[in-house]
Coordinates of C-alpha atoms and ligand atoms in Angstrom, one line a residue:
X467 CA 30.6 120.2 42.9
X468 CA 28.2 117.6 43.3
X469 CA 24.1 118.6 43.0
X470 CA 23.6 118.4 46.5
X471 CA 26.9 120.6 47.6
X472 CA 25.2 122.9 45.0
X473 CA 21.8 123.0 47.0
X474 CA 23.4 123.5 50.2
X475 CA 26.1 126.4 49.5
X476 CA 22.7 128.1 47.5
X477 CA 21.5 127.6 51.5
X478 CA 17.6 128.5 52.3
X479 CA 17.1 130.9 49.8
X480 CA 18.1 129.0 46.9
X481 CA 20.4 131.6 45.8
X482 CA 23.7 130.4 44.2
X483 CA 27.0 133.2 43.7
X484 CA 27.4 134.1 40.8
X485 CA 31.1 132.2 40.7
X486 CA 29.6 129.2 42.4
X487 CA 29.5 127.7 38.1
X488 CA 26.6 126.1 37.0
X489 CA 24.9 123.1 38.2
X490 CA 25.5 119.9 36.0
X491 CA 24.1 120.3 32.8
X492 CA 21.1 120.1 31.8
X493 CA 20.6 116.5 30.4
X494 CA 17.8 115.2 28.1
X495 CA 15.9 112.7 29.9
X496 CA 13.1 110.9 27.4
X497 CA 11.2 108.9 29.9
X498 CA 9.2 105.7 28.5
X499 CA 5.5 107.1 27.7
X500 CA 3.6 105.1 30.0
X501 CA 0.4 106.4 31.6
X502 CA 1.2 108.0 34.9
X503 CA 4.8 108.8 34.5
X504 CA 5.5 112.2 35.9
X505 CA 8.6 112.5 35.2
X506 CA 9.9 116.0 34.5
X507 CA 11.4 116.8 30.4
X508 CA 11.0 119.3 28.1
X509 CA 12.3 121.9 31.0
X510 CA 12.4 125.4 29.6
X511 CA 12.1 128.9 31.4
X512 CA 9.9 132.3 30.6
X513 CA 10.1 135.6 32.3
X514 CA 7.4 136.1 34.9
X515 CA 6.1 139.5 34.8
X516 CA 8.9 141.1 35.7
X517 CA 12.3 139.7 34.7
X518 CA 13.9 141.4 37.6
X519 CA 12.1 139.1 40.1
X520 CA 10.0 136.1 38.5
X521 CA 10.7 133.6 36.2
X522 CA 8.4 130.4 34.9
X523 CA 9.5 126.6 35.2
X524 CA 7.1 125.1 32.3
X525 CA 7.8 121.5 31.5
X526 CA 5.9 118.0 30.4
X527 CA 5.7 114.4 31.1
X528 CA 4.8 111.7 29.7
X529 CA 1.5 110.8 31.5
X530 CA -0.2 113.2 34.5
X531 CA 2.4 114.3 37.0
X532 CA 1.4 113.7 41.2
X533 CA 2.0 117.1 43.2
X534 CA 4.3 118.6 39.9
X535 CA 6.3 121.0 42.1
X536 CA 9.7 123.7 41.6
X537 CA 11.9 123.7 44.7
X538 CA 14.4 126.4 45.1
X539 CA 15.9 126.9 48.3
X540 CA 13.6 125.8 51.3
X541 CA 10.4 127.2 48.7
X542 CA 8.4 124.0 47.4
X543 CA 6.0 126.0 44.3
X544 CA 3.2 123.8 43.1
X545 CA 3.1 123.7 39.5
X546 CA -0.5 124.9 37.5
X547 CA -1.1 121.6 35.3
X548 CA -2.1 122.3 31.6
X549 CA -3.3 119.2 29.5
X550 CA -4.8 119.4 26.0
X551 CA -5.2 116.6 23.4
X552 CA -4.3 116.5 19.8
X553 CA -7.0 117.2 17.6
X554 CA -5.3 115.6 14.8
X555 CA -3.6 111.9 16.9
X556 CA -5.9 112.3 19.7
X557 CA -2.8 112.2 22.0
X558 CA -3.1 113.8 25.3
X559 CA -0.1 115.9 26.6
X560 CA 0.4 117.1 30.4
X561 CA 2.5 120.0 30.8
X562 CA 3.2 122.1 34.1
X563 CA 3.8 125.8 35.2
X564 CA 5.5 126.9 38.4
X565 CA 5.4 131.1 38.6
X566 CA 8.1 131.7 41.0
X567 CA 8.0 135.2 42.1
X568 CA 9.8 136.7 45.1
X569 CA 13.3 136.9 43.5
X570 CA 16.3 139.2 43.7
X571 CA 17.8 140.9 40.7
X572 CA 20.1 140.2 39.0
X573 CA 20.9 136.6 41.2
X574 CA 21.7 133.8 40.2
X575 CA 19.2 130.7 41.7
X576 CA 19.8 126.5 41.6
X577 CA 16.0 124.7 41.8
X578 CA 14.8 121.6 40.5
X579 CA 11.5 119.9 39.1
X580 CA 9.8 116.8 40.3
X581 CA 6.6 115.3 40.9
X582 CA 5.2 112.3 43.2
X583 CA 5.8 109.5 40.3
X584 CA 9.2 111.7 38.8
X585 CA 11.0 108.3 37.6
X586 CA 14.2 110.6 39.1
X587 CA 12.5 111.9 41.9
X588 CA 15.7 110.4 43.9
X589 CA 17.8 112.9 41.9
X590 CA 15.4 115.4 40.5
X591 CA 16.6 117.4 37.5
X592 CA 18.5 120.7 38.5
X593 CA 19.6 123.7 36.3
X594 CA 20.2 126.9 37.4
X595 CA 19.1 130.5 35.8
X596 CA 20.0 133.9 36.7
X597 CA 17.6 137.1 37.2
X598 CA 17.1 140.1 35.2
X599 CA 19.8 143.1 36.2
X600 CA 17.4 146.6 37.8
X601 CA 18.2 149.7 36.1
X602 CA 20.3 150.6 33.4
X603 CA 22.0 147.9 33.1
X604 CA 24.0 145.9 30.4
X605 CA 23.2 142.7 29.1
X606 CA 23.0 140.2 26.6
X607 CA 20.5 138.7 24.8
X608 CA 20.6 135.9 21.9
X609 CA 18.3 136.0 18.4
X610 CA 16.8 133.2 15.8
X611 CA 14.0 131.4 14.5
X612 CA 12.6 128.7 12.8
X613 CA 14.5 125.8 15.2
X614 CA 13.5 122.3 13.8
X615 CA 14.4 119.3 15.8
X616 CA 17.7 117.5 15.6
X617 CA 15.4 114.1 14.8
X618 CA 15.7 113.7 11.1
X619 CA 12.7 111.9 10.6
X620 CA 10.8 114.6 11.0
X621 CA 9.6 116.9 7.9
X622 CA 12.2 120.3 8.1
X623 CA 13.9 119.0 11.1
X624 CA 17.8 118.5 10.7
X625 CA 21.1 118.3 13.2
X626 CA 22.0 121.7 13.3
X627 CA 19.2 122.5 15.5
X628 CA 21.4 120.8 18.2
X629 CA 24.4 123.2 17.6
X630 CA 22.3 125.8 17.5
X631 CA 20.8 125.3 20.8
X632 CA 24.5 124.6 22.0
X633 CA 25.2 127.9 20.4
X634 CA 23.3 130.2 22.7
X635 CA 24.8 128.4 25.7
X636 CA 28.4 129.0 24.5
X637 CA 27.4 132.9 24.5
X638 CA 25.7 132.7 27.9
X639 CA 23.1 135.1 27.2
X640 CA 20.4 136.6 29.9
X641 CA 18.0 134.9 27.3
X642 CA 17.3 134.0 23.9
X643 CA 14.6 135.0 21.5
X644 CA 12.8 132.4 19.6
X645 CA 11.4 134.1 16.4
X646 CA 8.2 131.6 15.5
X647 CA 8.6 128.5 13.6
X648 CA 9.8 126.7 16.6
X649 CA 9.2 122.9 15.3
X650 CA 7.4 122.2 12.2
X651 CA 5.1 120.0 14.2
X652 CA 2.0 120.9 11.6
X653 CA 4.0 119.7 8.5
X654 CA 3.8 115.9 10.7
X655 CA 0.6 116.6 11.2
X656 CA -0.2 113.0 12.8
X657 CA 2.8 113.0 15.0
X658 CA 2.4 116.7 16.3
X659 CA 2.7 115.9 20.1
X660 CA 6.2 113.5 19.4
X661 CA 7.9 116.8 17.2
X662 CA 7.4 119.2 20.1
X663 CA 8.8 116.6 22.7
X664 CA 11.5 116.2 20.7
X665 CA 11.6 120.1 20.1
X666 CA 11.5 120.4 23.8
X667 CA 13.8 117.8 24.9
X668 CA 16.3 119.7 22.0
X669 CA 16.1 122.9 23.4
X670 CA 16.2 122.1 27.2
X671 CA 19.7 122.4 27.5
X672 CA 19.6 126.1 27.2
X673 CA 16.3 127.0 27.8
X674 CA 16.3 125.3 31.3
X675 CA 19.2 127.6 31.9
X676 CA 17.6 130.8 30.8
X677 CA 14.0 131.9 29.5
X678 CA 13.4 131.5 26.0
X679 CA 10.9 133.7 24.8
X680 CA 9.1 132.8 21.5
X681 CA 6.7 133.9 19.4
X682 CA 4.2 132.3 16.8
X683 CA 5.2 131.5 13.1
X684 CA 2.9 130.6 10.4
X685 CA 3.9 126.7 11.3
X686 CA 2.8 127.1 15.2
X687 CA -1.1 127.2 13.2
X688 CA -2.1 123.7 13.6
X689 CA -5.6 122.1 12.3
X690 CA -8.0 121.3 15.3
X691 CA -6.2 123.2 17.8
X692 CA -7.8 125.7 18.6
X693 CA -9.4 129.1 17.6
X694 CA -6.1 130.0 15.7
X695 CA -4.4 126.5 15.9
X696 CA -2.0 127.5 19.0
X697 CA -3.1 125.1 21.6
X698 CA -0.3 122.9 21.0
X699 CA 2.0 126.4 21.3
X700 CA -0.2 128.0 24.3
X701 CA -0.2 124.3 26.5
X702 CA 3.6 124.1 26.4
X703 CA 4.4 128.5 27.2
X704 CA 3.2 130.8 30.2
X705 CA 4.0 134.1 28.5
X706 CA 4.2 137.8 30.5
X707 CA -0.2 138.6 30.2
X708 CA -1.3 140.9 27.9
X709 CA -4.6 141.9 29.3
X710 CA -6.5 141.6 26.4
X711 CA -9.0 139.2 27.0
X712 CA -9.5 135.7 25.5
X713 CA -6.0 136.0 23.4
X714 CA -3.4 135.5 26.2
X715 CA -0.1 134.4 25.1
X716 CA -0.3 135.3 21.2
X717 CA 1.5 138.7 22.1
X718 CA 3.3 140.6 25.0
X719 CA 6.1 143.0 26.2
X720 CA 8.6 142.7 28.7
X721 CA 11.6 144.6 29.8
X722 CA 14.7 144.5 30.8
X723 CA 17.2 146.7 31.8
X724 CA 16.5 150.0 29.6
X725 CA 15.0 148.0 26.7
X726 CA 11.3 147.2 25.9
X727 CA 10.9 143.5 23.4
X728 CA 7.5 143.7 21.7
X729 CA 6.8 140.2 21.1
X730 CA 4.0 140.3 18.1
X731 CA 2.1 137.6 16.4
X732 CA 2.0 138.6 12.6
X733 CA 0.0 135.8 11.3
X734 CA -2.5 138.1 12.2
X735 CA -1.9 140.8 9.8
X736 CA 0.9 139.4 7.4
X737 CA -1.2 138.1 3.5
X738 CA 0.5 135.2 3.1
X739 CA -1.2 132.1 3.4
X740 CA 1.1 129.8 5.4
X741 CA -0.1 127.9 8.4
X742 CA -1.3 124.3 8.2
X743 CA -2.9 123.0 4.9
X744 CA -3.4 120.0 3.1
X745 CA -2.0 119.8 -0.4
X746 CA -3.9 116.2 -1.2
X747 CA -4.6 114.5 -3.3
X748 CA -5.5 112.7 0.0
X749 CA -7.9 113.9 2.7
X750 CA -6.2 114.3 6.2
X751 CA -8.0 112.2 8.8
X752 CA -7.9 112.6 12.1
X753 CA -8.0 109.6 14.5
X754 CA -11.5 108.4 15.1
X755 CA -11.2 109.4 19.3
X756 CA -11.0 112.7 18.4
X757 CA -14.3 112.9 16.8
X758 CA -13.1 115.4 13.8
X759 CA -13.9 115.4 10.4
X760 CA -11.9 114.4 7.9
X761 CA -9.7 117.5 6.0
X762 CA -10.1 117.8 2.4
X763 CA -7.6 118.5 0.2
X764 CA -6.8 122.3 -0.9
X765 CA -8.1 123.6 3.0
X766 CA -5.5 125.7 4.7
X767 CA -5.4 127.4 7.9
X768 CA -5.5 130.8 7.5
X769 CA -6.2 133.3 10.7
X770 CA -5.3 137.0 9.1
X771 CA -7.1 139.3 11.0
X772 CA -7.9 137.0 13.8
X773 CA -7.8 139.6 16.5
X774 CA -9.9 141.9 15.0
X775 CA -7.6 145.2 15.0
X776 CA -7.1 143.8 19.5
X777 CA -3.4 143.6 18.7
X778 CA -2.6 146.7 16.5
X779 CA -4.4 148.4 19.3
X780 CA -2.2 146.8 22.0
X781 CA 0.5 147.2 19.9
X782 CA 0.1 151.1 19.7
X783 CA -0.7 151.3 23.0
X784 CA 2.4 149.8 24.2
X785 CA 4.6 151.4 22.5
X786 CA 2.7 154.7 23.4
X787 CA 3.7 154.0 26.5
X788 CA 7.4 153.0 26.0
X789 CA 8.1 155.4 24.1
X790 CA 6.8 157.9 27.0
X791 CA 8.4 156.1 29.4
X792 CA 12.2 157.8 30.4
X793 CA 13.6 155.2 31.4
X794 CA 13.4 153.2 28.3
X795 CA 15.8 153.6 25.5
X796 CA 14.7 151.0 23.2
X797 CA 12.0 149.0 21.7
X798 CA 12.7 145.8 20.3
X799 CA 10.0 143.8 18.0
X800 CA 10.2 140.2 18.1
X801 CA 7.9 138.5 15.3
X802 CA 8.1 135.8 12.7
X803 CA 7.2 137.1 9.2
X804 CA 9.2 139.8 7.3
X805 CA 8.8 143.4 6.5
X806 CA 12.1 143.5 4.5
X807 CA 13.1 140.7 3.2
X808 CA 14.9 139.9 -0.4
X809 CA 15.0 135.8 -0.1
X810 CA 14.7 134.0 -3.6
X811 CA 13.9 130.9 -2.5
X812 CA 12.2 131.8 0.8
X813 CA 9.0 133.4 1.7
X814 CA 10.0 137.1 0.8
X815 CA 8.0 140.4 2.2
X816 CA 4.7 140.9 3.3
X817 CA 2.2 144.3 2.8
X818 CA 0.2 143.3 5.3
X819 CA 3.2 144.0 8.0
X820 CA 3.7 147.4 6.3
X821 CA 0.3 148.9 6.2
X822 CA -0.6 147.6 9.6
X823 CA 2.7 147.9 11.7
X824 CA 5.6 149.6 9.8
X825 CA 3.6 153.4 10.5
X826 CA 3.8 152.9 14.6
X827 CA 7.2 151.4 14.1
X828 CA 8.1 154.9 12.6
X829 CA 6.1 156.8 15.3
X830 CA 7.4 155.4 18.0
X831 CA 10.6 154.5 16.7
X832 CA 11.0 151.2 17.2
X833 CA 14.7 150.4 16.7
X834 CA 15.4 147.1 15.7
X835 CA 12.9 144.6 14.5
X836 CA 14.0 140.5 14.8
X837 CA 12.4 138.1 12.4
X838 CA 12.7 134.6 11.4
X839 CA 10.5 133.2 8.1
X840 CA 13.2 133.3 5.7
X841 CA 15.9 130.5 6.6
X842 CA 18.8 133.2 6.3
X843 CA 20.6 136.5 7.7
X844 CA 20.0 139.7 5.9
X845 CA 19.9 142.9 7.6
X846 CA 18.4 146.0 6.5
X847 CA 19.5 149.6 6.5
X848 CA 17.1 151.6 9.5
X849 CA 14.2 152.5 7.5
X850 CA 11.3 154.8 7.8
X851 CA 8.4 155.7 5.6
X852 CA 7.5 154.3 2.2
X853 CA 8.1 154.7 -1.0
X854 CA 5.1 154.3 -3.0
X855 CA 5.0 152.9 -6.8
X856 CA 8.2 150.6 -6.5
X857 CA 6.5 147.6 -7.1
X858 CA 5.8 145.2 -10.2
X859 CA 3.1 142.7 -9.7
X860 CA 4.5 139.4 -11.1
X861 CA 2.1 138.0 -13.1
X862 CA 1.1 141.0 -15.4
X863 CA 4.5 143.5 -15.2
X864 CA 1.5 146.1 -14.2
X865 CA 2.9 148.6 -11.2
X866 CA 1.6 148.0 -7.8
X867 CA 2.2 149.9 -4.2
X868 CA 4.2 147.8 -2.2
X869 CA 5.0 150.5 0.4
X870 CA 8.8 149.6 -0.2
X871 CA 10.2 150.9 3.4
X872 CA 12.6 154.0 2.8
X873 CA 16.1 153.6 4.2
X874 CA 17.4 156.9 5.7
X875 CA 21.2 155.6 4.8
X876 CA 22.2 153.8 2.4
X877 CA 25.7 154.0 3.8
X878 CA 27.2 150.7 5.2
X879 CA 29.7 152.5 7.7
X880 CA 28.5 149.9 10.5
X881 CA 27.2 152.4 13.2
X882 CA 23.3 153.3 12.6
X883 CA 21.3 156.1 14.5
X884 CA 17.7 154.2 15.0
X885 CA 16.0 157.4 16.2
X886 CA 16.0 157.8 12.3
X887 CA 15.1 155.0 11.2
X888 CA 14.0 151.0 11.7
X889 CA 16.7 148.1 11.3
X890 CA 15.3 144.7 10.3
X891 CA 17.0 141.7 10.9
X892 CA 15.7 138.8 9.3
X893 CA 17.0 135.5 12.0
X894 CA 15.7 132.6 10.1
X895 CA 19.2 131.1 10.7
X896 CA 18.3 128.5 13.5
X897 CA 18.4 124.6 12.2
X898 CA 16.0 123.4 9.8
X899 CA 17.1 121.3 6.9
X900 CA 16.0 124.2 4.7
X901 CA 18.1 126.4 4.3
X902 CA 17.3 129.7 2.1
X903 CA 20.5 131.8 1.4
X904 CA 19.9 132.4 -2.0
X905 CA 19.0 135.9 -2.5
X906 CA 16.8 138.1 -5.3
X907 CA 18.5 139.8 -7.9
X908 CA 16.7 142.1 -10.5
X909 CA 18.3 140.2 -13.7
X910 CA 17.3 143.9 -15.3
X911 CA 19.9 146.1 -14.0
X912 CA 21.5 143.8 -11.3
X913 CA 19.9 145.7 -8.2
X914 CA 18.8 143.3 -5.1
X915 CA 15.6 142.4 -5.7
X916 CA 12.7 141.0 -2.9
X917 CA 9.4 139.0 -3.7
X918 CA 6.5 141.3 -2.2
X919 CA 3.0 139.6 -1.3
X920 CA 0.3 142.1 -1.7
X921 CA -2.5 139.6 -1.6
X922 CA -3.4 136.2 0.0
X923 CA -2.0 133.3 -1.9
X924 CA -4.9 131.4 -0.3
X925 CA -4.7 127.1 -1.8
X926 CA -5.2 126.6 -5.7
X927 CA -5.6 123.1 -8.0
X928 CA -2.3 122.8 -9.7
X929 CA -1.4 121.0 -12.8
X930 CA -1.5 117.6 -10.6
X931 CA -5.0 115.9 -10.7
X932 CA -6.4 116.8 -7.2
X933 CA -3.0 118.5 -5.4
X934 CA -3.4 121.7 -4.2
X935 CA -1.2 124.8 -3.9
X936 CA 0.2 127.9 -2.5
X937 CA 1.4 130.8 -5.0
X938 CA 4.5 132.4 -4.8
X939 CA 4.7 136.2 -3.6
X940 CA 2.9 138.0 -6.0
X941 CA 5.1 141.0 -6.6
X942 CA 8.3 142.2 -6.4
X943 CA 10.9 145.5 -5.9
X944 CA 14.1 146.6 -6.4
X945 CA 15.2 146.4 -2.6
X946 CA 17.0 149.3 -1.9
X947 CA 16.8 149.3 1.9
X948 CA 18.6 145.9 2.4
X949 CA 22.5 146.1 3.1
X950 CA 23.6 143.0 3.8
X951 CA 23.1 139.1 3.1
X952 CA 25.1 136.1 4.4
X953 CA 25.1 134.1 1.1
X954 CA 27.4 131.6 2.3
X955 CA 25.2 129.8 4.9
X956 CA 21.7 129.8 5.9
X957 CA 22.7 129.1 9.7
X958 CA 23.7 131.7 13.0
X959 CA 23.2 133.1 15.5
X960 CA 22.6 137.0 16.8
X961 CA 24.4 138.0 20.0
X962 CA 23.4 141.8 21.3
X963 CA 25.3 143.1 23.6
X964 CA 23.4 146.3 25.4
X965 CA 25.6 149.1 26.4
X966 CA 23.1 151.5 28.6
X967 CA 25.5 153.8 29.3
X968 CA 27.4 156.0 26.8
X969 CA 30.7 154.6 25.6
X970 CA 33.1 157.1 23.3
X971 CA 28.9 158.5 21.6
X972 CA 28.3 161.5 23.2
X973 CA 25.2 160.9 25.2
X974 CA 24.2 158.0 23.1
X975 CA 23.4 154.5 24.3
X976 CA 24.4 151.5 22.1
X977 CA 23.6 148.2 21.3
X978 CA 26.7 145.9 19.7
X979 CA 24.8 143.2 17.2
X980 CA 27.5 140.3 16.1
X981 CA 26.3 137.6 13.8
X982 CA 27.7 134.5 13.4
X983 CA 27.7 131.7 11.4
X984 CA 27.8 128.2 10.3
X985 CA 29.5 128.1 7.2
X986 CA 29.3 124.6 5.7
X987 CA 26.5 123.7 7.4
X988 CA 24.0 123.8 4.4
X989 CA 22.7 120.6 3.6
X990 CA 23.0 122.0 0.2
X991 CA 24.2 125.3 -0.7
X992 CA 21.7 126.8 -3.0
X993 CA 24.2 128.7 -4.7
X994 CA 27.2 126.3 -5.4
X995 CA 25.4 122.9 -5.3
X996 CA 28.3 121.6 -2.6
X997 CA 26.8 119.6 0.1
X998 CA 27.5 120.2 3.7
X999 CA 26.7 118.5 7.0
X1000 CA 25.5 120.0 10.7
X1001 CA 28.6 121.4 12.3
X1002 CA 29.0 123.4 16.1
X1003 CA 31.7 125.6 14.7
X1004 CA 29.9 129.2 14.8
X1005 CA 32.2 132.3 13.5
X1006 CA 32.2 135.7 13.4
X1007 CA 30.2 137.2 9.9
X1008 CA 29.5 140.9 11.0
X1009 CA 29.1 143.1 13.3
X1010 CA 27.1 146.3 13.6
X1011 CA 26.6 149.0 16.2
X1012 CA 22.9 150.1 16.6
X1013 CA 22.8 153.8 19.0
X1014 CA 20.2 156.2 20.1
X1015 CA 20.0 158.9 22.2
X1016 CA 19.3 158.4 25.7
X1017 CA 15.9 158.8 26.9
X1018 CA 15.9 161.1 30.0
Ligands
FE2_325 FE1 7.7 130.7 8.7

């Protein structure tokens, strides 16, 4: 079926059957960047307000788009035109916004994306996307973070990124999660604008297809962008509105179907000092248009506490409110840094997480909680509470709290109640050229072991004249609430499949988690040494029922 047969079976309302097939694929289109090109790339969709009947066409071009526009159907949507420009390479970037509201649930709808000077405009890119279900309904929903690029030349960036973007179109999920890290674009700190094209131009083969919903990682915090360095991040997404004024877009909720996602910013609570710094022994200078100071060596970005207690707030007052809400069965928190995590070579825990958010995770019983950080799989048993004095601060051997989160099993039968308790799945699997499946060990008595920081690791001089930086975790614990790590590779993918309705558990509802993986894919396998090389060949490592009592 040719593009145009497509447009005119989906008629005047732009809706396409479900068994009509796709349109043709999404295809990459990396126009020459040349002032006043408008044509349409880095295509990628958002949930409106409500899944069930909006969705957001966001894209950029290379220069400023004429009359930007979304057709579907007979309905012509002008596009809301976002521009901001570098503060590092003084590089202007236009990106565009079409709300389309109005829609049906659960359809399925063909539109395109042009603009007056759209290179294509004769044969506009097309991708179709489907709505959320109403109700109860099942669905499926994809999981990971820290993405890269598949352009090598970029710092963290690495092939896989590509399979793993192919991978959540083979599982044709409602829409995929994005867990923070989504590019690395501050670690090429004066080629920021080229990484996210080539992030965006990466990713729009699924994400033109179905919303992607992100949220910020430590590596979305970029020098002279902004209050908290997410301009870059902010330009390029139109997130579901918070309603907390003057910090639109670092946080929000949707739903779908009987399930409330949390999305949560935690580089505003976590310790760890991890955003955009400069290690020297050279300044960073920004170009001379953009009329910023030079950056001296040993500054680092760090924003902890930047909402001022506005997001805990939100946080407990929207999970208040799920959890009070009877037609919600479960609450799913989407953010990048980890509660529970036992990677050796990674990033580890952080106590800022666990004073300020594990508590309402446990009062509100928040089921499942998606991470990335970490570039692994682990999965924890559901915890709730803490255990105090399990920690051993690094440096000294002296005890220290880490408010070790207390697993209400410890048994591995693969079916978990999350009324009891929290499951934490760190999703740091996605496609950068780091990969971090090597896993802590307490070399005392063999138990799992995770790095805790307790405190901020904020830049110190190290033993090279004039190079600044970043300490380790500062503690660590026996981890007794994690039950299981993929140590053979540090790639995959999370596919949940939500059963609403009770299937052989006696007025439970349940939630089938599958994770699979990229074995060979490491670059280098941390543990064996072998090399490996991108591959698209995702298997089966686990899979794990989550249920929960209805709510009504
Ligand atoms: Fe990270």
């Amino acid at each position: 079926m040719s593009r145009r047969q497509v447009l005119a079976a989906a008629g005047g309302t732009g809706l396409l059957a479900a068994t009509a097939g796709s349109a043709k694929a999404a295809t990459t289109r990396r126009a020459r960047a040349a002032t006043g090109d408008g044509t349409p790339e880095q295509i990628h969709l958002t949930w409106g307000e409500n899944p069930t009947n909006s969705v957001v066409v966001s894209w950029a071009s290379p220069g400023e788009s004429v009359r930007a526009r979304v057709r579907i159907g007979q309905r012509v949507i002008p596009a809301e035109a976002r521009s901001y420009t570098d503060g590092i390479n003084g590089e202007t970037v236009w990106t565009y916004h079409a709300r389309v509201g109005g829609l049906r649930p659960g359809a399925t709808y063909v539109y395109n994306v042009t603009a007056d000077n759209d290179a294509n405009a004769a044969d506009p890119f097309s991708a179709t996307f489907r709505t959320a279900p109403e109700g109860r309904a099942a669905f499926r929903f994809t999981s990971f973070g820290d993405l890269a690029t598949p352009n090598t030349q970029w710092v963290l960036s690495y092939g896989q990124s590509a399979y793993a973007v192919a991978a959540v179109e083979s599982f044709q999920p409602l829409f995929h999660l994005l867990n923070g890290d989504l590019c690395y674009a501050d670690l090429n700190p004066t080629e920021q604008p080229d990484v996210w094209r080539d992030f965006g131009n990466n990713n729009q083969a699924s994400a033109a297809n179905r919303p992607w919903m992100p949220c910020p990682g430590n590596h979305e915090v970029e020098f002279d962008n902004g209050p908290q360095g997410f301009t870059s991040y902010l330009t390029r997404y139109t997130l579901p509105d918070n309603q907390v004024p003057g910090l639109a877009g670092r946080w929000y909720s949707f739903r779908v179907g009987s399930v409330l996602f949390v999305s949560l910013d935690a580089d505003d609570v976590v310790y760890q000092d991890a955003g955009a710094f400069v290690a020297g022994p050279a300044a960073l200078t920004p170009a001379a248009s953009t009329g910023n100071p030079p950056i001296e060596p040993g500054t680092s970005f760090y924003i902890r506490g930047y909402s001022g207690g506005a997001q805990t707030a939100w946080l407990e007052r929207t999970l208040a409110a799920g959890r009070g809400d009877q037609s919600i069965d479960w609450i799913i928190v989407q953010m990048h840094q980890c509660a529970a995590s036992s990677s050796a070579t990674g990033n580890g825990s952080d106590l800022g997480i666990r004073e300020e958010w594990l508590p309402l995770f446990d009062r509100y019983q928040v089921d499942l909680v998606l991470n990335g950080h970490d570039h692994d799989y682990e999965r924890s048993f559901p915890v709730r509470g803490a255990d105090a004095g399990a920690g051993t601060e690094v440096a000294t051997g002296a005890a220290v709290n880490t408010l070790r989160p207390h697993p209400v099993t410890t048994t591995d039968n693969g079916v978990f109640d999350t009324s009891w308790g929290t499951v934490h799945l760190i999703l740091g699997c996605g496609g950068t050229d780091a990969n971090l499946d090597d896993y802590g060990t307490d070399t005392a008595d063999s138990k799992r072991q995770a790095k805790v920081f307790t405190r901020a690791d904020r830049p110190a001089l190290s033993s090279t004249p004039d190079v600044y930086a970043r300490a380790a975790a500062d503690a660590v614990e026996d981890a007794i609430w994690s039950a299981k790590r993929d140590t053979s590779t540090g790639y995959g993918i999370a596919v949940f499949d939500v059963h609403p309705d009770p299937d052989g558990f006696e007025g439970q509802t349940s939630i089938t988690v599958t994770q699979y993986h990229a074995v060979g894919a490491d670059p280098v396998n941390p543990a064996t040494g072998a090399k490996g090389a991108p591959t698209p060949d995702y298997t089966e490592f686990e899979t794990f029922r989550l249920v929960r009592p209805r709510s009504s």
